[in-house]
Coordinates of C-alpha atoms in Angstrom, one line a residue:
M83 CA 0.0 0.0 0.0
A84 CA 1.3 3.5 -0.9
Q85 CA 2.2 5.7 2.0
D86 CA 2.0 9.5 2.0
F87 CA 4.1 11.7 4.1
F88 CA 2.0 13.2 6.9
G89 CA 4.5 14.8 9.2
A90 CA 6.9 14.1 12.1
L91 CA 6.7 13.2 15.7
L92 CA 8.3 16.0 17.7
S93 CA 7.6 15.0 21.3
V94 CA 6.3 12.1 23.3
N95 CA 4.6 13.4 26.5
V96 CA 3.7 11.4 29.6
G97 CA 2.1 12.4 32.9
E98 CA 2.0 11.0 36.4
A99 CA -1.4 10.6 38.2
K100 CA -1.5 13.2 40.9
P101 CA -4.0 15.5 42.6
M102 CA -5.3 18.6 40.9
I103 CA -7.8 21.1 42.3
V104 CA -10.4 21.7 39.7
Q105 CA -13.6 23.7 40.3
R106 CA -13.1 23.4 44.1
E107 CA -12.8 19.6 43.8
T108 CA -9.7 17.6 44.2
I109 CA -9.3 15.0 41.4
I110 CA -6.6 12.6 40.4
T111 CA -5.4 13.1 36.9
G112 CA -2.5 12.6 34.5
F113 CA -3.3 15.7 32.5
D114 CA 0.0 17.4 33.5
K115 CA 2.3 15.9 30.8
R116 CA 6.0 16.4 30.1
P117 CA 8.2 15.4 27.2
T118 CA 10.2 12.2 27.6
D119 CA 13.3 11.0 25.9
G120 CA 13.8 7.8 24.0
A121 CA 11.4 5.1 22.8
V122 CA 8.1 4.6 24.5
R123 CA 5.9 1.6 24.0
V124 CA 2.3 2.0 22.9
E125 CA -0.4 -0.5 23.8
A126 CA -4.1 -0.5 23.0
S127 CA -4.8 1.8 26.0
G128 CA -2.0 4.3 25.1
L129 CA 1.5 5.0 26.2
V130 CA 2.6 2.5 28.8
T131 CA 4.5 5.1 30.9
D132 CA 1.6 7.5 30.9
D133 CA -0.9 7.5 33.8
H134 CA -4.0 7.4 31.7
V135 CA -6.6 8.2 34.3
D136 CA -9.5 10.2 32.9
D137 CA -10.5 8.0 30.0
A138 CA -8.5 4.8 30.6
D139 CA -11.3 2.6 29.4
D140 CA -12.0 4.5 26.2
L141 CA -9.8 2.9 23.6
D142 CA -11.0 5.4 21.0
R143 CA -9.2 8.1 22.9
A144 CA -6.0 6.1 23.6
L145 CA -3.7 8.8 22.2
L146 CA -4.1 12.6 21.8
C147 CA -2.2 14.4 19.0
Y148 CA -1.6 18.1 18.9
Q149 CA 0.1 20.2 16.2
R150 CA 3.2 22.4 16.6
S151 CA 1.6 25.1 14.4
Y152 CA -1.1 25.5 17.0
Y153 CA 1.6 25.9 19.7
D154 CA 3.0 28.8 17.6
S155 CA -0.4 30.4 17.5
W156 CA -1.0 30.1 21.2
D157 CA 2.5 31.3 22.0
S158 CA 1.8 34.5 20.0
E159 CA -1.7 34.9 21.4
L160 CA -0.8 34.3 25.1
G161 CA 2.6 36.1 25.0
R162 CA 4.5 33.1 26.5
Q163 CA 6.2 30.0 25.2
L164 CA 4.3 26.8 26.1
P165 CA 6.3 23.6 26.5
H166 CA 5.1 20.5 24.6
G167 CA 2.5 18.6 26.6
T168 CA 0.9 21.7 27.9
F169 CA -2.5 20.8 26.4
G170 CA -2.4 17.2 27.7
E171 CA -1.5 15.7 24.4
N172 CA 0.5 12.4 24.2
L173 CA 2.1 13.2 20.9
T174 CA 3.1 16.7 19.7
I175 CA 3.4 16.5 15.9
D176 CA 4.5 18.5 13.0
G177 CA 1.6 17.8 10.7
P178 CA -1.5 19.1 8.9
V179 CA -4.2 21.2 10.5
D180 CA -7.5 19.6 11.7
A181 CA -9.3 20.5 8.5
E182 CA -7.0 18.2 6.6
V183 CA -7.1 15.3 9.0
M184 CA -10.0 12.9 8.2
L185 CA -12.0 10.7 10.5
G186 CA -10.7 7.1 9.9
D187 CA -7.3 8.2 8.6
E188 CA -4.7 5.5 9.5
L189 CA -1.2 6.8 10.5
R190 CA 2.1 5.0 10.9
I191 CA 4.4 6.4 13.5
G192 CA 7.5 4.3 14.1
E193 CA 6.2 0.8 14.8
V194 CA 2.8 1.9 15.7
R195 CA -0.3 2.2 13.5
L196 CA -3.1 4.6 14.7
R197 CA -6.6 5.4 13.5
V198 CA -8.0 8.9 13.8
T199 CA -11.3 8.7 15.8
Q200 CA -12.5 12.1 16.9
P201 CA -11.7 15.8 17.6
R202 CA -10.4 16.7 21.1
I203 CA -12.9 18.7 23.2
P204 CA -11.3 20.8 25.9
C205 CA -12.0 19.9 29.6
R206 CA -11.9 21.9 32.8
K207 CA -8.4 20.7 33.6
M208 CA -7.1 22.8 30.7
A209 CA -8.2 26.0 32.5
V210 CA -6.1 24.9 35.6
R211 CA -3.0 24.1 33.5
L212 CA -3.2 27.4 31.5
G213 CA -4.2 29.4 34.5
E214 CA -7.2 31.0 32.7
E215 CA -10.7 30.1 33.6
D216 CA -12.2 30.8 30.2
F217 CA -9.5 29.0 28.3
P218 CA -11.6 25.9 27.3
T219 CA -14.0 28.2 25.5
R220 CA -11.2 30.1 23.7
Y221 CA -9.6 26.8 22.8
L222 CA -12.8 25.4 21.2
R223 CA -13.7 28.6 19.4
S224 CA -10.1 28.9 18.0
G225 CA -10.5 25.7 15.9
R226 CA -7.0 24.6 17.1
I227 CA -8.2 21.4 18.8
G228 CA -6.2 18.4 17.8
F229 CA -7.4 14.8 17.5
F230 CA -7.6 11.4 19.3
C231 CA -6.6 8.1 17.8
N232 CA -7.1 4.5 18.7
V233 CA -4.3 1.9 18.4
V234 CA -4.5 -0.5 15.5
E235 CA -1.0 -2.0 15.9
P236 CA 1.1 -1.5 19.1
G237 CA 4.8 -0.9 19.1
L238 CA 7.4 1.7 19.9
V239 CA 7.5 5.4 19.1
R240 CA 10.2 8.0 19.6
P241 CA 10.7 11.7 18.9
G242 CA 11.9 12.2 15.4
D243 CA 9.8 9.3 13.9
K244 CA 8.2 10.0 10.5
I245 CA 4.4 10.0 10.4
E246 CA 2.9 8.4 7.3
L247 CA -0.7 8.3 6.1
V248 CA -1.1 4.6 5.2
R249 CA -4.9 4.7 4.7
Q250 CA -7.2 7.6 4.2
G251 CA -10.6 7.7 5.9
E252 CA -13.5 6.9 3.6
D253 CA -16.1 9.1 5.0
G254 CA -14.8 12.5 3.9
M255 CA -15.4 14.0 7.3
S256 CA -12.6 16.1 8.7
V257 CA -11.8 16.4 12.4
A258 CA -12.5 20.2 12.1
D259 CA -15.9 19.6 10.5
L260 CA -16.9 17.0 13.1
A261 CA -16.1 19.4 15.9
R262 CA -18.0 22.2 14.3
L263 CA -21.1 20.1 13.6
L264 CA -21.3 18.5 17.1
H265 CA -20.0 21.2 19.3
L266 CA -20.1 24.6 17.7
E267 CA -23.2 24.8 15.5
R268 CA -26.9 24.5 16.5
P269 CA -28.3 21.0 15.6
D270 CA -29.1 20.7 11.9
V271 CA -30.9 17.7 10.4
E272 CA -28.9 17.6 7.2
A273 CA -25.5 18.0 8.8
L274 CA -26.2 15.5 11.6
S275 CA -27.4 13.0 9.1
R276 CA -24.1 13.4 7.4
V277 CA -22.3 12.8 10.7
L278 CA -24.3 9.6 11.4
A279 CA -23.5 8.3 7.9
C280 CA -19.8 8.1 8.9
S281 CA -18.7 4.5 9.3
A282 CA -15.7 5.5 11.5
L283 CA -17.8 7.5 14.0
P284 CA -17.1 6.1 17.6
L285 CA -20.1 4.9 19.6
A286 CA -20.0 7.8 22.1
L287 CA -20.2 10.4 19.4
R288 CA -22.8 8.4 17.5
T289 CA -25.0 8.5 20.6
K290 CA -24.6 12.2 21.0
A291 CA -25.3 12.8 17.3
E292 CA -28.5 10.7 17.5
K293 CA -29.7 12.8 20.4
L294 CA -28.9 16.0 18.6
L295 CA -30.7 14.8 15.6
C296 CA -33.8 13.9 17.6
R297 CA -33.8 17.3 19.1
A298 CA -33.3 19.0 15.7
Q299 CA -36.2 17.0 14.2
G300 CA -38.4 17.7 17.2
G301 CA -39.0 14.0 17.5
D302 CA -37.5 13.2 20.8
D303 CA -39.3 10.3 22.3
A304 CA -39.6 12.2 25.6
W305 CA -42.8 14.2 26.0
S306 CA -42.7 17.7 27.5
G307 CA -44.7 18.5 30.7
D308 CA -47.2 16.3 32.3
R309 CA -49.1 13.6 30.4
P310 CA -52.2 11.7 31.7
L311 CA -51.7 8.0 32.2
V312 CA -54.3 5.5 33.2
V313 CA -53.8 2.5 35.6
T314 CA -54.6 -0.7 33.7
A315 CA -53.5 -3.2 36.3
R316 CA -52.2 -3.5 39.9
R317 CA -50.7 -6.4 41.7
R318 CA -49.3 -7.0 45.2
E319 CA -45.7 -8.0 44.7
A320 CA -44.7 -8.2 48.4
A321 CA -46.2 -7.4 51.8
E322 CA -45.7 -3.7 51.4
V323 CA -45.1 -3.4 47.6
V324 CA -47.7 -3.0 44.9
S325 CA -47.0 -2.7 41.2
F326 CA -49.0 -0.5 38.8
E327 CA -49.3 -0.8 35.0
L328 CA -49.8 2.5 33.3
A329 CA -50.9 3.2 29.8
D330 CA -51.8 6.0 27.5
P331 CA -55.6 6.6 27.7
D332 CA -56.0 6.3 23.9
G333 CA -54.0 3.1 23.7
S334 CA -50.8 4.5 22.0
R335 CA -47.6 2.8 22.8
L336 CA -45.6 4.8 25.3
P337 CA -42.0 5.7 24.3
D338 CA -39.1 3.4 25.1
F339 CA -36.9 4.0 28.1
E340 CA -33.5 2.8 29.4
A341 CA -33.5 0.3 32.2
G342 CA -32.9 2.1 35.5
Q343 CA -34.7 5.3 34.5
S344 CA -37.6 6.7 36.5
L345 CA -41.1 8.1 36.1
T346 CA -42.1 11.3 37.9
V347 CA -45.8 11.3 38.8
S348 CA -48.1 14.0 40.1
L349 CA -50.9 12.8 42.5
D350 CA -54.0 14.6 43.6
V351 CA -54.0 13.5 47.3
P352 CA -57.0 14.5 49.4
R353 CA -56.3 17.3 51.9
S354 CA -53.1 18.3 50.1
D355 CA -53.2 21.9 48.9
K356 CA -51.1 21.0 45.8
P357 CA -50.2 17.9 43.8
V358 CA -47.8 15.5 45.5
V359 CA -44.9 14.8 43.2
R360 CA -42.9 11.6 43.5
T361 CA -40.4 9.6 41.3
Y362 CA -40.6 5.8 40.9
T363 CA -38.3 3.5 39.1
L364 CA -39.7 1.9 36.0
V365 CA -39.6 -1.9 36.6
G366 CA -40.3 -2.6 33.0
R367 CA -43.0 -2.7 30.4
S368 CA -46.6 -3.6 31.0
E369 CA -47.6 -7.1 30.0
D370 CA -49.0 -5.9 26.6
D371 CA -45.7 -4.1 26.0
H372 CA -47.5 -0.8 25.3
G373 CA -47.3 0.8 28.8
Y374 CA -45.1 1.1 31.8
R375 CA -44.9 -0.7 35.1
I376 CA -43.8 0.8 38.4
A377 CA -43.6 -0.6 41.9
V378 CA -44.4 1.3 45.0
K379 CA -43.4 0.4 48.6
R380 CA -45.8 1.7 51.3
E381 CA -43.5 4.0 53.4
P382 CA -44.0 3.8 57.2
A383 CA -44.1 6.8 59.5
P384 CA -40.6 8.1 60.4
S385 CA -39.0 6.1 63.2
E386 CA -38.3 9.3 65.1
S387 CA -42.0 10.3 64.9
P388 CA -44.1 7.1 64.9
D389 CA -47.3 9.0 65.4
A390 CA -46.7 11.0 62.2
P391 CA -48.6 10.1 59.0
A392 CA -47.1 7.3 56.9
G393 CA -45.9 8.0 53.4
V394 CA -48.4 10.4 51.8
A395 CA -47.9 9.4 48.1
S396 CA -47.3 5.7 48.7
G397 CA -50.2 5.5 51.1
H398 CA -52.5 7.1 48.5
L399 CA -51.3 4.8 45.7
H400 CA -51.8 1.7 47.9
S401 CA -55.2 2.7 49.3
E402 CA -56.9 4.9 46.7
V403 CA -55.5 4.3 43.2
A404 CA -57.3 1.5 41.4
V405 CA -57.6 0.2 37.9
G406 CA -59.1 3.0 35.8
S407 CA -57.6 5.8 37.9
Q408 CA -55.6 8.5 36.1
L409 CA -52.4 10.3 37.2
L410 CA -50.1 12.7 35.5
A411 CA -46.5 11.8 34.6
R412 CA -43.5 13.3 33.0
S413 CA -41.4 11.4 30.5
P414 CA -38.9 8.8 31.8
R415 CA -35.6 10.3 32.8
G416 CA -32.4 9.3 34.7
R417 CA -28.7 8.5 34.2
F418 CA -28.6 5.5 36.4
V419 CA -28.4 3.1 33.4
V420 CA -26.2 0.3 32.3
K421 CA -23.1 1.5 30.5
P422 CA -22.3 -0.4 27.3
G423 CA -19.2 -2.6 27.2
N424 CA -17.9 -6.1 27.8
R425 CA -17.1 -5.9 31.5
P426 CA -19.2 -8.2 33.8
V427 CA -22.0 -6.4 35.5
V428 CA -22.9 -6.8 39.3
L429 CA -26.3 -5.6 40.3
I430 CA -26.5 -5.1 44.1
S431 CA -29.7 -4.1 45.9
A432 CA -31.7 -4.3 49.1
G433 CA -35.4 -3.8 49.8
I434 CA -37.3 -1.8 47.2
G435 CA -33.9 -1.0 45.5
I436 CA -34.6 -4.2 43.5
T437 CA -36.8 -2.2 41.1
P438 CA -34.1 -0.7 38.8
M439 CA -32.0 -3.9 39.1
L440 CA -34.9 -5.9 37.7
A441 CA -35.2 -3.7 34.7
M442 CA -31.4 -3.8 34.2
L443 CA -31.4 -7.6 34.5
E444 CA -34.1 -7.9 31.9
Q445 CA -32.3 -5.5 29.5
L446 CA -29.0 -7.3 29.8
A447 CA -30.6 -10.7 29.4
E448 CA -32.3 -9.5 26.2
L449 CA -29.9 -7.1 24.6
E450 CA -26.5 -8.2 25.8
P451 CA -26.8 -12.0 26.2
G452 CA -23.0 -12.5 26.0
R453 CA -22.2 -10.3 29.1
P454 CA -21.9 -12.0 32.5
V455 CA -24.3 -10.6 35.1
F456 CA -24.4 -11.2 38.8
F457 CA -27.7 -10.2 40.6
V458 CA -27.2 -9.9 44.3
H459 CA -30.2 -8.9 46.5
G460 CA -31.0 -8.7 50.2
A461 CA -34.4 -8.8 51.8
R462 CA -35.8 -9.7 55.2
S463 CA -37.8 -12.7 54.0
S464 CA -40.0 -13.9 51.2
H465 CA -42.8 -11.7 52.6
E466 CA -40.7 -8.6 51.7
L467 CA -39.1 -9.9 48.5
A468 CA -40.7 -8.4 45.4
F469 CA -40.3 -10.1 42.0
G470 CA -38.3 -13.0 43.4
P471 CA -39.8 -15.7 41.1
H472 CA -39.3 -13.4 38.1
V473 CA -35.6 -13.0 38.9
R474 CA -35.3 -16.8 39.2
R475 CA -36.9 -17.3 35.7
L476 CA -34.6 -14.7 34.1
V477 CA -31.5 -16.1 35.6
A478 CA -32.4 -19.6 34.5
S479 CA -32.6 -18.4 30.9
S480 CA -28.8 -18.1 30.5
E481 CA -25.6 -19.7 31.9
L482 CA -24.1 -16.2 32.0
L483 CA -26.8 -14.9 34.4
H484 CA -26.3 -15.6 38.1
S485 CA -28.3 -14.6 41.3
H486 CA -27.7 -14.7 45.0
L487 CA -30.7 -13.9 47.2
M488 CA -30.1 -13.3 50.9
F489 CA -32.8 -13.2 53.7
S490 CA -31.8 -11.5 56.9
R491 CA -34.9 -12.8 58.8
P492 CA -36.3 -15.8 56.9
V493 CA -39.7 -17.0 58.0
P494 CA -40.4 -20.7 58.7
E495 CA -41.8 -21.4 55.3
D496 CA -38.8 -20.0 53.4
A497 CA -36.8 -22.9 52.0
L498 CA -33.0 -22.5 51.5
G499 CA -32.2 -23.2 47.9
R500 CA -35.7 -22.6 46.7
D501 CA -36.6 -19.1 48.1
F502 CA -33.2 -17.8 49.0
D503 CA -29.5 -18.8 48.8
E504 CA -28.1 -17.6 52.1
A505 CA -29.3 -16.3 55.4
G506 CA -27.8 -13.1 56.7
R507 CA -27.1 -9.5 55.7
L508 CA -25.7 -8.6 52.3
T509 CA -22.2 -7.0 53.0
P510 CA -19.0 -6.4 51.1
A511 CA -17.6 -9.5 52.6
V512 CA -20.4 -11.6 51.0
L513 CA -19.6 -10.0 47.6
E514 CA -15.9 -10.7 47.9
R515 CA -16.8 -14.4 48.7
I516 CA -19.4 -15.0 46.0
L517 CA -18.1 -13.0 43.0
P518 CA -15.6 -14.9 40.8
S519 CA -13.7 -11.6 40.1
L520 CA -13.9 -8.0 41.4
E521 CA -13.3 -6.6 37.9
A522 CA -16.8 -5.5 36.9
D523 CA -19.2 -2.6 36.6
Y524 CA -21.2 -2.2 39.9
Y525 CA -24.7 -0.9 40.2
I526 CA -26.1 -0.4 43.7
C527 CA -29.5 0.7 45.0
G528 CA -31.1 0.5 48.4
P529 CA -31.2 2.2 51.8
A530 CA -28.6 4.8 52.3
D531 CA -26.7 3.0 55.1
F532 CA -26.7 -0.2 53.0
M533 CA -25.3 1.6 50.0
E534 CA -22.6 3.4 52.0
D535 CA -21.5 0.1 53.4
I536 CA -21.3 -1.5 50.0
V537 CA -19.6 1.4 48.2
T538 CA -17.1 1.8 51.0
G539 CA -16.2 -1.8 50.6
L540 CA -15.8 -1.5 46.9
V541 CA -13.6 1.5 47.2
E542 CA -11.4 -0.2 49.8
W543 CA -10.9 -3.1 47.4
G544 CA -9.5 -0.5 44.9
I545 CA -12.5 -0.4 42.6
S546 CA -12.5 2.8 40.6
A547 CA -15.3 5.2 41.2
D548 CA -15.9 5.2 37.4
H549 CA -17.1 1.6 37.8
V550 CA -19.3 2.2 40.9
N551 CA -22.8 3.5 40.1
F552 CA -25.6 4.0 42.6
E553 CA -29.0 5.7 43.0
Y554 CA -30.7 6.9 46.1
F555 CA -34.2 6.5 47.2
G556 CA -34.9 9.5 49.4
A557 CA -32.5 11.9 51.0
A558 CA -29.0 11.8 49.4
R559 CA -25.5 12.2 50.5
S560 CA -22.0 11.5 49.0
L561 CA -20.8 8.0 49.2
F562 CA -17.2 8.7 48.1
G563 CA -16.0 10.2 51.4
D564 CA -16.4 13.9 50.5
E565 CA -16.3 15.0 54.1
E566 CA -15.0 18.5 53.2
A567 CA -18.1 19.3 51.0
E568 CA -20.5 18.0 53.7
A569 CA -18.7 20.1 56.4
A570 CA -19.0 23.4 54.6
P571 CA -21.7 25.8 55.8
I572 CA -25.1 25.7 54.1
A573 CA -25.4 28.8 51.9
V574 CA -28.3 31.2 52.3
D575 CA -30.1 33.5 49.9
A576 CA -30.4 37.3 50.1
D577 CA -33.2 37.0 52.7
G578 CA -31.1 34.7 54.9
R579 CA -33.0 31.5 54.0
P580 CA -31.1 28.3 53.5
I581 CA -30.7 27.4 49.8
V582 CA -32.0 23.9 49.0
V583 CA -31.7 22.3 45.6
T584 CA -34.5 19.9 44.7
F585 CA -33.8 17.4 41.9
A586 CA -37.4 16.9 40.8
R587 CA -37.1 13.7 38.8
S588 CA -35.0 12.0 41.4
G589 CA -37.2 13.1 44.2
I590 CA -34.4 14.3 46.5
A591 CA -33.6 17.7 48.1
V592 CA -30.0 18.6 49.0
P593 CA -28.7 21.7 50.8
W594 CA -26.4 24.0 48.8
R595 CA -23.1 24.4 50.6
E596 CA -20.8 27.3 50.2
N597 CA -17.8 25.5 48.7
T598 CA -19.7 23.6 46.0
F599 CA -18.7 24.6 42.5
S600 CA -21.9 23.8 40.5
L601 CA -25.3 22.2 40.4
L602 CA -23.6 19.3 38.6
A603 CA -21.1 18.8 41.3
L604 CA -23.9 18.9 43.9
A605 CA -25.9 16.3 42.0
E606 CA -22.9 14.0 41.8
Q607 CA -22.2 14.4 45.5
A608 CA -25.8 13.3 46.1
G609 CA -25.3 10.1 44.1
L610 CA -26.9 11.2 40.9
R611 CA -25.3 10.7 37.5
P612 CA -26.5 13.6 35.2
E613 CA -25.3 13.4 31.6
A614 CA -22.3 15.7 31.3
S615 CA -19.1 16.0 29.3
C616 CA -17.0 19.2 29.2
R617 CA -17.9 20.7 32.6
T618 CA -17.0 24.1 31.3
G619 CA -20.2 25.2 29.6
L620 CA -19.1 24.2 26.1
C621 CA -20.9 21.1 24.9
G622 CA -24.5 21.7 26.1
I623 CA -25.0 18.1 27.1
C624 CA -25.9 18.9 30.7
V625 CA -28.6 21.5 29.9
S626 CA -31.7 20.8 32.0
R627 CA -35.0 22.4 32.8
I628 CA -35.2 24.7 35.8
D629 CA -38.7 24.7 37.3
D630 CA -38.2 27.2 40.1
G631 CA -35.6 29.6 41.6
E632 CA -32.7 31.6 40.3
I633 CA -29.1 30.8 39.4
E634 CA -25.9 32.5 38.4
Y635 CA -23.0 31.2 36.3
A636 CA -19.5 30.6 37.6
I637 CA -18.5 30.2 33.9
D638 CA -20.7 31.7 31.2
P639 CA -21.9 29.0 28.8
M640 CA -20.5 29.3 25.3
D641 CA -24.0 29.2 23.7
G642 CA -26.9 31.2 25.1
V643 CA -29.2 29.2 27.3
Q644 CA -32.9 29.3 26.5
P645 CA -35.4 30.6 29.1
G646 CA -36.4 27.9 31.6
Q647 CA -33.1 26.0 31.1
V648 CA -29.9 25.9 33.0
T649 CA -26.4 24.6 32.1
V650 CA -25.8 22.7 35.4
C651 CA -22.1 22.1 35.0
C652 CA -21.3 25.8 35.6
A653 CA -24.4 27.1 37.3
R654 CA -24.9 28.0 41.0
P655 CA -28.2 28.7 42.8
T656 CA -28.8 32.1 44.4
T657 CA -32.1 31.0 45.8
S658 CA -33.7 27.6 46.4
V659 CA -34.2 25.9 43.0
M660 CA -35.9 22.9 41.5
I661 CA -34.0 21.3 38.6
D662 CA -35.5 18.6 36.3
L663 CA -32.9 15.9 37.1

C-alpha cells in the first residue's frame, strides 16, 4: 500500500497521576504531561509510561495528538512560550491542521499504527493548566483542537519518527468539520445525518449525534410537561409493595426508556393543597408491551415520629389508586443506566432497591446476552421480597446470568435453595466471597446505610469510582468520602433563608453548601449521574430544565441558554431551586 508523508513526531509526552484542584474539587489526573526522551511503547490503552486516568477505558481516545503550528499560534496569542505537553497531548506532531485530518485516517508512527477517531474537546483541567478560567471556551472557538486516535498496531514510538498516512478515511469528514457540527453549531438535520453516515464514528459520538438529531427533528421520544396515564393493572408483589401498570388513555404505545430510568408522577392527594410529586423507578414494560410498570413500597411513619402520617404518596397509591384511575406523569428520565461494554455487571440491591436492578437484568438478558451478570439482593424474607420468582426465571434463561438472594430474617416457610440462597445480611464480605472476580461494573440501589457500606467496601478493594454506580431513594449524601463538602456551611439566599436544591425527577432535596462549585457537582455528590461531558459550559449536554428559583453562572456558557433552562455544570443557585434531574 502506498504511504504518503503526513508529518513528524516532535515530542512524546507522559504524565503522572496526581491530585489537581479543579472547580473546588480535588481529582486525580495525569493531565500534566511532560516530554520524555527515547522510545516509548504504545499498547491499546495508550503510552505504557503515561498514567491514563480520565478515559482509561475509552480505547477510541488512547492517544491525543496536537500540532506544533497550534503551539506557535498560542505562544503568540498568550505572549508566552508553552512547552510541549501543555495541552495534555501524548504526541506533539508537525503535521496538517484539523481541517486536513480525516476521521478514519490511519497513520504509521515508528512501529505503531493509529486510526483517527474524533476531535479533542477541551475539559476543565485545561483551565487549571493554563491558569485562565475561560481558556476551554477560547480553545474550542479557536479551531485549534487536535485529535484522538485508537491503536491499530502496538509498538514503539520515539521523537523524530516520521508520520505516514497509510490509509485515508473513507467518510470525507474532517476532524474540524466533526467538531464544528457536534460542538459549535446548532443542531441541523442535514449536517447531523451526514455525521451519522460516517462509518468510522465512535459509539459515544454516534450516541450524541443521534440525540442532537432527535432534538433537531423535534422528534425526541420524551414528551414535555405532564401527560395523563391510566392505571390498567395493579398487583401485590410483596407485603408492602404494589406494582401498577400505566398506559396512554388512547392506547398509544408509550416511548421506550432505558433500564434504570424513573417516572415522575403528580398525584391529587386528598387534603393536600397542591399535587404531590414523587419519582418511581420503571420496573419494565406492562404485559402488553404498550405501557409502563412501576412498583411502590408503602412507606411507614418516620422512626423518630411514629405518630406522624405514613408516606403520603405511597399510602395514597396503595389505598386509593385502582384500575381506571388516572395520574399525571413526566417522561422517563435518569442516568442510572447500564453502561455499554464487555465488562461483567454486578447488580446489588436491598429492599425496594430491587426495582431498577430488575429492569437492568431484563435488559442485559435480552440485549447483551453475552455479558456476564451477577444479581445480588438482600431482603428480610419472602414476605418482603418483590419479584423473586421473576428474577429466578430470568437467571435460568442463560448460563451467564447468576443470582444470589439473601434473607436476613427468613420465615419458617422460606426454604433455603428454593426461596433464597443464604441467610444473613448482604455485606461487602459476602460480595468478595461469591463473586468470581472483582473486575466488573457495579450498580447499587437500596437504603442509604446499605449503599454506604457496599460502596465503602468496593472503594477499599480498589474499585475505581468510574465503575461504581448508585442511586438513592430519598435523602441523598455523598458515598465517596467527600467530608469536606459536607462540612461546609449551608449557603443562604439574600433573605437569609437556607438554599435547597430539589432534583425533581430523582425526588431528592439537598442543601447547597458554600464550597460547592456547580449544580452538577452537587448532583454527583448526592449520588446522581446527570449526563455531562465538558464541565465548562461548552458542549450543552448537561442543559436541564429549571422549574423554580434563580441561578448565576460561575462560567458563562458558550452558547446562550434558553429561558427555563440551565447549564448545570457551571451554574450555582442564588435561591432555592428545582431542577429537572
